[in-house]
Coordinates of C-alpha atoms in Angstrom, one line a residue:
Chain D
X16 CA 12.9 18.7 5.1
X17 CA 15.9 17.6 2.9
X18 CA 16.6 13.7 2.1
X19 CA 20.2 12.1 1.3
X20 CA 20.0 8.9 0.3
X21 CA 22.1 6.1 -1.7
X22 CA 21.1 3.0 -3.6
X23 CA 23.8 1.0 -5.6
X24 CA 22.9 -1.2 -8.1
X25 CA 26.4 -3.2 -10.1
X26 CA 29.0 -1.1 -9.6
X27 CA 27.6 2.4 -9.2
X28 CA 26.1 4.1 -6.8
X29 CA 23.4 6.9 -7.2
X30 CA 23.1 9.6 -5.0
X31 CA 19.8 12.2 -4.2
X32 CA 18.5 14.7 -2.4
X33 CA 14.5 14.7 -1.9
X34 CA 13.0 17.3 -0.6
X35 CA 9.1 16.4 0.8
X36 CA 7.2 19.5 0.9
X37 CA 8.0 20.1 -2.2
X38 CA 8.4 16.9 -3.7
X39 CA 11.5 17.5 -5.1
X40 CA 13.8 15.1 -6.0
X41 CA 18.0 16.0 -7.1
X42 CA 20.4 13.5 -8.5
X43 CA 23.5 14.4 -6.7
X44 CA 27.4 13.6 -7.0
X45 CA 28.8 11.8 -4.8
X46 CA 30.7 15.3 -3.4
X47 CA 27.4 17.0 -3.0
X48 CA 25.8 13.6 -0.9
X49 CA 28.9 14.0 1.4
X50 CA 28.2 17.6 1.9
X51 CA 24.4 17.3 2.2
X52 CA 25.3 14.7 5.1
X53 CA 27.4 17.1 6.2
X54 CA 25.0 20.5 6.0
X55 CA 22.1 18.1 7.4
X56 CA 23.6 17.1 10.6
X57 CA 23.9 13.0 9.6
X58 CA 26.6 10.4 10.7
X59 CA 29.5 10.0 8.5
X60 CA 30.7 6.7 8.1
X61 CA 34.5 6.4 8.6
X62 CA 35.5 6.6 5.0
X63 CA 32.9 8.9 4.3
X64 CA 34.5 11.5 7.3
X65 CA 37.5 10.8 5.3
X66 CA 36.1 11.3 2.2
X67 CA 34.3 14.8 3.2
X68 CA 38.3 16.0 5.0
X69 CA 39.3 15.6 1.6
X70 CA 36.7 17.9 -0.1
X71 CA 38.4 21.2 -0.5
X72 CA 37.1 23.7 0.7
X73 CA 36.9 25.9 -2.6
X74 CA 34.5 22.8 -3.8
X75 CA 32.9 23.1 -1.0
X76 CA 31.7 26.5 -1.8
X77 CA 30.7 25.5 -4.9
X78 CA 28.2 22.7 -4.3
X79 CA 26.9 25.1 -1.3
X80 CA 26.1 27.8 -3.8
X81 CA 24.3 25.0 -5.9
X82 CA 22.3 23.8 -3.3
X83 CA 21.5 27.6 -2.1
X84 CA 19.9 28.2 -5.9
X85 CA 17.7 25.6 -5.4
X86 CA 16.9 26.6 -1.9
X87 CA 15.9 30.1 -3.4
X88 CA 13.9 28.5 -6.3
X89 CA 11.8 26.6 -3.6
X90 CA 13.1 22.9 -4.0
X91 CA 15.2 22.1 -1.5
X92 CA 14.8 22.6 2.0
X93 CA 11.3 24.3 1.8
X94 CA 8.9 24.7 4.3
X95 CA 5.8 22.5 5.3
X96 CA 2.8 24.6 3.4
X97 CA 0.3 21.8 3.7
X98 CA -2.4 22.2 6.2
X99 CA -5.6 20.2 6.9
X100 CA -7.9 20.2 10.1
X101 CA -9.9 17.2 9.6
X102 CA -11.4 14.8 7.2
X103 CA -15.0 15.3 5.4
X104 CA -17.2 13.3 7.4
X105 CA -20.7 11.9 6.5
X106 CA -20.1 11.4 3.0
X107 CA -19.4 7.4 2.6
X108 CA -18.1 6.1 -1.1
X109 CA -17.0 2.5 0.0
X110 CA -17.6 -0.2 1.7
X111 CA -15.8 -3.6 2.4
X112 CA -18.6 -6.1 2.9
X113 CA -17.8 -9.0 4.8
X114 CA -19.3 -11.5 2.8
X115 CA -18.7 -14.3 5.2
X116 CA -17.3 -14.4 8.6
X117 CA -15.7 -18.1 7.4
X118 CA -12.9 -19.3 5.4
X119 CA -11.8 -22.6 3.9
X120 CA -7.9 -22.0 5.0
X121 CA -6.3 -21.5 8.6
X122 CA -3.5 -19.3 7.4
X123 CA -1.6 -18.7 11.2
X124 CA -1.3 -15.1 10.8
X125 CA -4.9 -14.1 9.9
X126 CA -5.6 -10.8 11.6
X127 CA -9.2 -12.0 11.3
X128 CA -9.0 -15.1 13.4
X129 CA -9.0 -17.7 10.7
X130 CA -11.8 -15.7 9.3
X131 CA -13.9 -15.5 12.2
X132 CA -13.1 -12.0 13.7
X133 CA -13.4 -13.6 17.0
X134 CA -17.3 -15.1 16.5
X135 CA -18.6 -18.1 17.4
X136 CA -20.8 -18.7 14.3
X137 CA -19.1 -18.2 11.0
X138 CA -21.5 -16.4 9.5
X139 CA -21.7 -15.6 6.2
X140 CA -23.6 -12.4 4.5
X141 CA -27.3 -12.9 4.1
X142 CA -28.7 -11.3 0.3
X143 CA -30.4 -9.0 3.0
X144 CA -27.7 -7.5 4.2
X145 CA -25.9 -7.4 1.2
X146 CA -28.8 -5.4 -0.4
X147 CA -29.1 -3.1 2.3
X148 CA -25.7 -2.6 2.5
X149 CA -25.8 -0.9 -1.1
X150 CA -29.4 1.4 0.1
X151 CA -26.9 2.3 2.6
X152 CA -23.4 3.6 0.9
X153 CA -26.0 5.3 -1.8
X154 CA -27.8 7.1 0.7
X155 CA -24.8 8.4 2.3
X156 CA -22.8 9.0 -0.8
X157 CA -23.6 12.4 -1.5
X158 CA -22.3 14.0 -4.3
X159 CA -20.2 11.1 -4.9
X160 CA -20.2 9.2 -8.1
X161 CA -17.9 6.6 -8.4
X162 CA -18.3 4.2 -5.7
X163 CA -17.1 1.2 -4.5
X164 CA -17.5 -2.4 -2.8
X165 CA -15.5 -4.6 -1.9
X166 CA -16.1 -8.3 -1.0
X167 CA -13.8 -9.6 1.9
X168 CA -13.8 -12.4 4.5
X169 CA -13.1 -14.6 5.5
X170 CA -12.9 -16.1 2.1
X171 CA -15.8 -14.3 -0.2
X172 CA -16.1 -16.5 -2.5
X173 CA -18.0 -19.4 -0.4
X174 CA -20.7 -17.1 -0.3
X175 CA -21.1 -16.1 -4.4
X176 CA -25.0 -16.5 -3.6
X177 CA -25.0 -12.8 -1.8
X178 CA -22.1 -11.9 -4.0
X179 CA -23.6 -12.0 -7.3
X180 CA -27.1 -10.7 -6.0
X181 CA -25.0 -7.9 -4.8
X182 CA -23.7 -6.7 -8.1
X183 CA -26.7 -7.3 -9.7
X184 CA -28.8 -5.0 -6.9
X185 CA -26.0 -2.3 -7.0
X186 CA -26.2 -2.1 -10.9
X187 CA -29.8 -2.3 -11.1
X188 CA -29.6 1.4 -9.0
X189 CA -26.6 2.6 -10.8
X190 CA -28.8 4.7 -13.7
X191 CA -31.4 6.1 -11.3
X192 CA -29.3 7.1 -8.9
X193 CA -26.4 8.5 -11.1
X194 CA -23.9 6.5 -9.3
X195 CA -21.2 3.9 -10.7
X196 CA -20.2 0.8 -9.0
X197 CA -16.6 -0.4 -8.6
X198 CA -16.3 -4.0 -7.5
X199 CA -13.2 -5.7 -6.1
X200 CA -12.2 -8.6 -4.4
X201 CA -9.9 -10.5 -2.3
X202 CA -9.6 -14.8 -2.8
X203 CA -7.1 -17.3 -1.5
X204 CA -8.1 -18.7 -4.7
X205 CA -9.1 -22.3 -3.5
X206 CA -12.7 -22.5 -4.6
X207 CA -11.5 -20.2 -8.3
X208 CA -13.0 -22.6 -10.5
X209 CA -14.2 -22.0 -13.7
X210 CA -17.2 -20.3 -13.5
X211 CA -16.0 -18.2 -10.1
X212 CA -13.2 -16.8 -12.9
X213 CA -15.2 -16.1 -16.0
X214 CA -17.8 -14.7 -13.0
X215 CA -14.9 -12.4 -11.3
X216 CA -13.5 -11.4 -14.8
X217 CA -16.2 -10.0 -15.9
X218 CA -17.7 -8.4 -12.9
X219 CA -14.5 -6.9 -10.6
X220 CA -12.8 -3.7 -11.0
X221 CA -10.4 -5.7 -9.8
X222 CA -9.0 -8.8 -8.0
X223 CA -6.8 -9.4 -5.4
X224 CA -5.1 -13.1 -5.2
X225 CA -3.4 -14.0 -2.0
X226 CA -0.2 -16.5 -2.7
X227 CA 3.1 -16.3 -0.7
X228 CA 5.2 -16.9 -2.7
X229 CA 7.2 -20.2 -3.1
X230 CA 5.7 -23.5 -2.2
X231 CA 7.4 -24.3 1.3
X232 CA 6.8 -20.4 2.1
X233 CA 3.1 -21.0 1.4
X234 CA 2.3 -24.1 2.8
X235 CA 3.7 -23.3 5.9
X236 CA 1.7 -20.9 6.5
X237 CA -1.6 -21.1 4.9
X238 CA -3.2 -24.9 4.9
X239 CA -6.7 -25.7 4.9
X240 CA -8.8 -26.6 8.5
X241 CA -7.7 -30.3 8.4
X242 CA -3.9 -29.4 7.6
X243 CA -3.9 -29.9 4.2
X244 CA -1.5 -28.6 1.9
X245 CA -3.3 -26.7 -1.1
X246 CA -0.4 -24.6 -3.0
X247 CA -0.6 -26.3 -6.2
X248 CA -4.5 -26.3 -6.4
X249 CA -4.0 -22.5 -5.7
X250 CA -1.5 -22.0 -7.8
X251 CA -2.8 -23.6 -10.8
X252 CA -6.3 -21.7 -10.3
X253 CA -4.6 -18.1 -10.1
X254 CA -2.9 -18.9 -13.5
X255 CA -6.0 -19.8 -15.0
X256 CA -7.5 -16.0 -14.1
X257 CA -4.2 -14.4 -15.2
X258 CA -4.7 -16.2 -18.5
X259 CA -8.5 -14.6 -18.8
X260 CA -8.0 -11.4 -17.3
X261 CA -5.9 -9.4 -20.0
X262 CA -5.0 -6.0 -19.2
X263 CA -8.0 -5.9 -16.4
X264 CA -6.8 -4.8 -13.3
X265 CA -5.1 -7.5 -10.8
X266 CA -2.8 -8.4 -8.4
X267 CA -1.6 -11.6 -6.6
X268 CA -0.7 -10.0 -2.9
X269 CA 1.6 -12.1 -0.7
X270 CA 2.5 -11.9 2.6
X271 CA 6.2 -12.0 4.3
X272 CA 6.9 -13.1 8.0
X273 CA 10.0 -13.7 9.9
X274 CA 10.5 -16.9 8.7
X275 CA 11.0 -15.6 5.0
X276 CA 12.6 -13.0 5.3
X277 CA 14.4 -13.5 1.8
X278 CA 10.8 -12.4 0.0
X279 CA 12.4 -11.1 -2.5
X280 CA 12.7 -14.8 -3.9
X281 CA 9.1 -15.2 -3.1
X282 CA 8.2 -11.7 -5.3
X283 CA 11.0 -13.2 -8.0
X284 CA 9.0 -16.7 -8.0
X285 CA 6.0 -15.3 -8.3
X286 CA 7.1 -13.3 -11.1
X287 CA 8.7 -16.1 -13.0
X288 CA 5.5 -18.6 -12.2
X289 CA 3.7 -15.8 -15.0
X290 CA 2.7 -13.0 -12.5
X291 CA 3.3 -9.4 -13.8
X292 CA 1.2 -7.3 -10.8
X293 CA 2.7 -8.2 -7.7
X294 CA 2.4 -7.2 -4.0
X295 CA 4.2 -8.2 -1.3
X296 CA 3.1 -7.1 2.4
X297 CA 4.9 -7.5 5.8
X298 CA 2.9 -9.6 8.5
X299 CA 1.3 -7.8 11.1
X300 CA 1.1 -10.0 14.3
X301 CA 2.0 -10.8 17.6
X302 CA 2.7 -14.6 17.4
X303 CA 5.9 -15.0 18.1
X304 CA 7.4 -17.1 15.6
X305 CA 6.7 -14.6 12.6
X306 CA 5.7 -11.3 14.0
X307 CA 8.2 -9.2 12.4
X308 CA 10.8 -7.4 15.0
X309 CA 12.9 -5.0 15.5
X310 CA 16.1 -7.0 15.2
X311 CA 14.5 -8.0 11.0
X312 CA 14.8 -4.9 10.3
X313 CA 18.5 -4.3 8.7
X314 CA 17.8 -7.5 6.8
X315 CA 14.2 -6.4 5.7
X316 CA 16.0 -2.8 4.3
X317 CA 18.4 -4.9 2.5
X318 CA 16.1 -7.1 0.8
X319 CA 14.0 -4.6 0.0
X320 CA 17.1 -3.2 -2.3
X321 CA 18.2 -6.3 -3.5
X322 CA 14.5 -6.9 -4.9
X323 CA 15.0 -3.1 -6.4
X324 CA 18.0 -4.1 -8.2
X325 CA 16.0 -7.7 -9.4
X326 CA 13.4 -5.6 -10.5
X327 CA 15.4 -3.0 -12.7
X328 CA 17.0 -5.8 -14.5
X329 CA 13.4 -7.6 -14.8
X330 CA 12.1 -4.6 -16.6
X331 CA 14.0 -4.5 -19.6
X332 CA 13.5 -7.9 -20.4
X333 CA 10.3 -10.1 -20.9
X334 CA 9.7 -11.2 -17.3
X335 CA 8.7 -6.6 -17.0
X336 CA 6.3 -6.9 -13.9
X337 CA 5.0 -4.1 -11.5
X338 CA 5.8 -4.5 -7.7
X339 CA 2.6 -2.5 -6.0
X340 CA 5.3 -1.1 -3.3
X341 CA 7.7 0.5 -6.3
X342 CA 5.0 2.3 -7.9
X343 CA 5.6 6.2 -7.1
X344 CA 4.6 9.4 -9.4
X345 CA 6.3 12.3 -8.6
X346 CA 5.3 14.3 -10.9
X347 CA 1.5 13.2 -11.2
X348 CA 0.6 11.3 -8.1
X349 CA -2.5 11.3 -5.5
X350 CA -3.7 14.9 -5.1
X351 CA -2.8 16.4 -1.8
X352 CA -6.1 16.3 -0.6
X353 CA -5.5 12.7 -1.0
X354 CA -2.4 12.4 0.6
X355 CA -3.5 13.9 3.8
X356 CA -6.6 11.6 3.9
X357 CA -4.7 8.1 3.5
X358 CA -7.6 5.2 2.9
X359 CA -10.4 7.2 4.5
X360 CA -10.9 4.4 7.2
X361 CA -13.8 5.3 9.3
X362 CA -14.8 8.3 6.8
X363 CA -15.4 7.8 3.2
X364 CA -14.6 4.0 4.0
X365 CA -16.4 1.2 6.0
X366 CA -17.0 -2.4 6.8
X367 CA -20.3 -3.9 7.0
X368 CA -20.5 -7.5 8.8
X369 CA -22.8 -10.5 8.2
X370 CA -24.9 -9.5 10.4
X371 CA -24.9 -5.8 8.7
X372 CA -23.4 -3.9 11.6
X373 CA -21.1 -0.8 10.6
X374 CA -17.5 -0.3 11.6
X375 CA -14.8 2.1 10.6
X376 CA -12.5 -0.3 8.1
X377 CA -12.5 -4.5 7.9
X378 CA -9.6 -4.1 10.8
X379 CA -12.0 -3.1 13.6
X380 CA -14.4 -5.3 12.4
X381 CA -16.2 -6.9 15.9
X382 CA -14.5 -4.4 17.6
X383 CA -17.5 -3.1 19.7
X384 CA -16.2 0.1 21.1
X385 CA -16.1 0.9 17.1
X386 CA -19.5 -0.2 16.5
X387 CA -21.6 2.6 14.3
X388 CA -24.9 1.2 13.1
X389 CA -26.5 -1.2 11.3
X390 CA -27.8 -0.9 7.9
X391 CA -30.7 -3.6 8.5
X392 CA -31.8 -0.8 11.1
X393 CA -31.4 2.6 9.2
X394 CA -29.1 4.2 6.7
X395 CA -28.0 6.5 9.6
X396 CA -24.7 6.0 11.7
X397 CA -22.9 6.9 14.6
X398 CA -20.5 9.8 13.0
X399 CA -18.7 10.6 16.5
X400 CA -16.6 7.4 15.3
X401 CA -15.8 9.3 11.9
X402 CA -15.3 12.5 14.2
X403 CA -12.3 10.4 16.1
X404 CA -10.9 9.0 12.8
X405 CA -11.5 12.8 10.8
X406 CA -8.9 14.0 13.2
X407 CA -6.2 11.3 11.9
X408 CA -4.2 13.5 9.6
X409 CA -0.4 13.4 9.1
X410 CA 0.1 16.7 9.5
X411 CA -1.3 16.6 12.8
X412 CA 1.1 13.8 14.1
X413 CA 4.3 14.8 14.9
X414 CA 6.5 12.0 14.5
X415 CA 5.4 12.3 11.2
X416 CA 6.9 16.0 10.6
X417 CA 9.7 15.2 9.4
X418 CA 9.6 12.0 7.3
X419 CA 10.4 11.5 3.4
X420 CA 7.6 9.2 3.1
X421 CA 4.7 11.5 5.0
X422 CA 2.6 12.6 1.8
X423 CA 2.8 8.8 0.5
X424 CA 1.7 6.8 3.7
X425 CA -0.7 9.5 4.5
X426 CA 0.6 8.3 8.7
X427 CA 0.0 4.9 7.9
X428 CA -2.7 2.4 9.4
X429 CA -4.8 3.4 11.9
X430 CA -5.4 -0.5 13.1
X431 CA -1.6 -1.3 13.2
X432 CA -1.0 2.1 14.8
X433 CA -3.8 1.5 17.1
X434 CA -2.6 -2.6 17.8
X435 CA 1.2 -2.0 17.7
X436 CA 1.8 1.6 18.9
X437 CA -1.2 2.2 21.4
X438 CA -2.6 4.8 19.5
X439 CA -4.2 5.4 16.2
X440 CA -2.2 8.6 16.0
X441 CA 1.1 6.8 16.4
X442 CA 2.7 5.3 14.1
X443 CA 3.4 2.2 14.0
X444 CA 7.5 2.3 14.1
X445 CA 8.7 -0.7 12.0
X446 CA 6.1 0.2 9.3
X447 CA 8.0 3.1 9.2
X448 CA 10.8 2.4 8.8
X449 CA 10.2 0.2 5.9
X450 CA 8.1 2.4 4.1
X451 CA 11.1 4.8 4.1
X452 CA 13.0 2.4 2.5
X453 CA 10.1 1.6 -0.7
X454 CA 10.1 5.6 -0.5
X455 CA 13.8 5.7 -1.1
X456 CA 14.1 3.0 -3.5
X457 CA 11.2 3.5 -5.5
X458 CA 12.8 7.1 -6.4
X459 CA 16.2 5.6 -7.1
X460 CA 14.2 3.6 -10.0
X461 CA 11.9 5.9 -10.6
X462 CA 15.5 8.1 -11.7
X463 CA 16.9 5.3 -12.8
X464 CA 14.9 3.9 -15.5
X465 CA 14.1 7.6 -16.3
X466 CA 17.8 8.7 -17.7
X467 CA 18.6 8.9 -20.9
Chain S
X240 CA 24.9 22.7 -12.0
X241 CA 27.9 21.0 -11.9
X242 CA 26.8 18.6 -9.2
X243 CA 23.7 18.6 -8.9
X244 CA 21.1 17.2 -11.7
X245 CA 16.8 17.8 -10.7
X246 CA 15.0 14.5 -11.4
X247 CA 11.7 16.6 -10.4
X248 CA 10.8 19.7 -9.5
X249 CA 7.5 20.7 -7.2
X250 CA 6.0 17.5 -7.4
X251 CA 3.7 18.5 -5.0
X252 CA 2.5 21.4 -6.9
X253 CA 2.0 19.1 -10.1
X254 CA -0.1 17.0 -8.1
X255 CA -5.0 20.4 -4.8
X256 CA -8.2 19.4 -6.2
X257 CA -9.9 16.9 -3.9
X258 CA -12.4 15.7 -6.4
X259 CA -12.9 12.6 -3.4
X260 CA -13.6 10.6 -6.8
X261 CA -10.6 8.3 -6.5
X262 CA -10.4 4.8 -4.7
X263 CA -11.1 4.5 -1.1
X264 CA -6.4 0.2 2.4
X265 CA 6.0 19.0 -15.6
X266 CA 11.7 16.8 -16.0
X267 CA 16.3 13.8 -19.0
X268 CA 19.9 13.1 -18.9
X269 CA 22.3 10.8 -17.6
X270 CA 22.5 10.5 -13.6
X271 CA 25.9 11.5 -11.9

């Protein structure tokens, strides 16, 4: 399947052709856009019919011959060759512990319940479970070497007790067992004192800071259990660990709702506050006030280009930052092994709760019908729950089939699919629909800042 | 190619090993 797509930036506008199964992508004039639109069924514009009338039809001929040679060299309109039946199952390499089923925030878009997942108790990860949890991914890693854990929440770090004895457990095996441990972690930064940073800096593969953005965005949104505004404490205690943290793998990973909608300000502020790894994520929710709907979606597309065009300035200057959703290599990216098997939810990735039950990913955590073991019990599971998520493959769904962004989102998440679209093998359709847009505009830089 | 100038070609070839090693949520001229 065969791509047109646009992105202006000043007073040009850049044209290309990107064909998936091959990953090709072709800078086109603006001739050859109108007569790709026109050779690929699409809706002309009313200048653009206009525009195409006046294409003669000698020219015409040309730009079809062009396009034919790359048909015939296998870059342009070639056929889906990618085929995959199911996932590997019973071979874990990460887990997402749930180091505490509490949080010191009540950010009003938690997925998790304020932290809770929907318990009573607040529980937070005894050393126990933490321990186990590590006998567990190693004796279900098979020939697996680099593995991973990653402390979640909740908030993880009001539990460093079964944190730290963690690490120091999972290292302590690492020689014997010929296995490496990866750490990682996500904070809402408000207990990142000194010691958690010089702890985190020099123990995590890498960290994950959650900040919204702009004051008033953040406060709004995220404020502690009595209502208390806590930005600047954040703030201050994130800038400290980007200070320490060098070259070290980071990222400070903000979330947009409907009532910021402008986020590219938000990335742009976090940006000029020092930050040069940036994410920023769309909410996924169903309260009302900022679940993101339909009708945000023309003004999310936009944003997401005017942020592009932000960003390709910011690069060649000082303030050069990454923006996680921008990131593409198309010449060099994820094997397609990889591609097909997304985040490995339910397969090669779990989450263990305080209590050390098992479930597929930290989004169906306390979800019983998920439930697949405990690793207080045994280092066995229930793998007809991997079976069901084995099967989750993009070239099996067919709304994927034809979709420029198919071999990046791998189908997308199978909690929002599951949540949103009734189905873990739907996808979820706004996530779609703004993923085609990163897809589109992450080329148009990826071109962009790649000419001569 | 008059028109038409290739950014990349076969990505997808350039990326089918599967090692299952990485993380578990080949081209230069002025664009028309």
């Amino acid at each position: 399947m065969t791509h047109p797509f646009c992105f202006r930036i000043g007073d040009r506008t850049y044209s290309f052709l990107y064909d998936t199964e091959s990953g090709s992508l072709h800078n086109v004039d603006h001739v050859t856009f109108l007569c790709a639109k026109e050779r690929y069924g699409l809706e002309f514009s009313e200048q653009e019919r206009s525009e195409y009338t006046a294409v003669s039809l000698a020219e015409r001929d040309e730009i079809k011959a062009e396009l034919e040679k790359l048909v015939k060299e296998g870059v342009l309109d070639s056929p889906c060759s990618v085929t995959m039946n199911k996932k590997r199952v019973g071979e874990v390499k990460a887990l997402c512990l749930h180091i505490c089923h509490d949080c010191n925030l009540r950010c009003k878009y938690c997925f998790a319940d304020e932290g809770t997942y929907h318990t009573s108790d607040r529980a937070h990860m005894p050393v126990e479970v933490g321990v186990k949890a590590v006998d567990f991914l190693i004796a279900n890693s098979g020939s697996r070497r680099n593995l991973e854990i990653d402390f979640f929440g909740g908030e993880p770090l009001m539990n460093m007790k079964t944190v730290k004895a963690v690490v120091e457990y999972a290292r302590s095996r690492e020689k014997e067992t010929g296995k490496t441990f990866n750490f990682t972690m996500t904070t809402n930064c408000l207990l990142l004192d000194e010691e958690n940073r010089r702890w985190l800096n020099e123990n995590m593969y890498n960290v994950v800071l959650s900040i919204d953005g702009r004051r008033e965005v953040h406060n709004r949104v995220r404020k502690t259990p009595n209502g208390k505004d806590v930005f600047d404490v954040i703030l201050n205690n994130a800038l400290e660990f980007r200070k320490i943290r060098g070259d070290k793998s980071y990222y400070v990973r903000g979330t947009f709702t409907a009532l910021n909608l402008d986020f590219a300000d938000d990335v742009l502020f976090l940006n000029d506050c020092g930050f040069d790894q940036i994410s920023m994520e769309p909410v996924v929710t169903d309260i009302p006030e900022l679940a993101i709907r339909k009708e945000h979606i023309p003004a999310i597309l936009s944003e997401y280009e005017r942020l592009a065009r932000a960003y390709i300035e910011r690069r060649k200057t000082n303030k050069w930052f990454n923006f996680f959703h921008f990131m593409i290599d198309l010449e060099g990216g994820p094997c397609v092994i990889k591609r097909l098997t997304g985040c490995g939810s339910g397969c090669e990735y779990l989450a263990v709760t305080p209590r050390g039950d098992i479930y597929p990913c930290h989004q169906f955590a306390e979800n019983k019908p998920y439930y697949m073991g405990n690793v207080l019990k045994s280092t066995d599971y229930d793998l007809s729950v991997s079976e069901k998520f084995a099967r989750n493959i993009v070239t099996r769904k067919p709304e994927c089939a034809d979709c420029i962004a198919k071999y990046y989102c791998s189908g997308g998440c199978v909690a929002n699919n599951l949540n949103f679209a009734g189905s873990m093998d739907t996808p979820y359709e706004l996530s779609c629909l703004m993923m085609r847009k990163r897809m589109e505009v992450s080329m148009a830089i990826y071109a962009i800042e790649g000419q001569a | 190619m008059k028109h038409i100038n290739s950014i990349v070609k076969d990505g997808m070839k350039k990326s089918n090993i599967g090692c299952g090693e990485c993380q578990s949520c080949v081209t230069k001229k002025p664009l028309l």
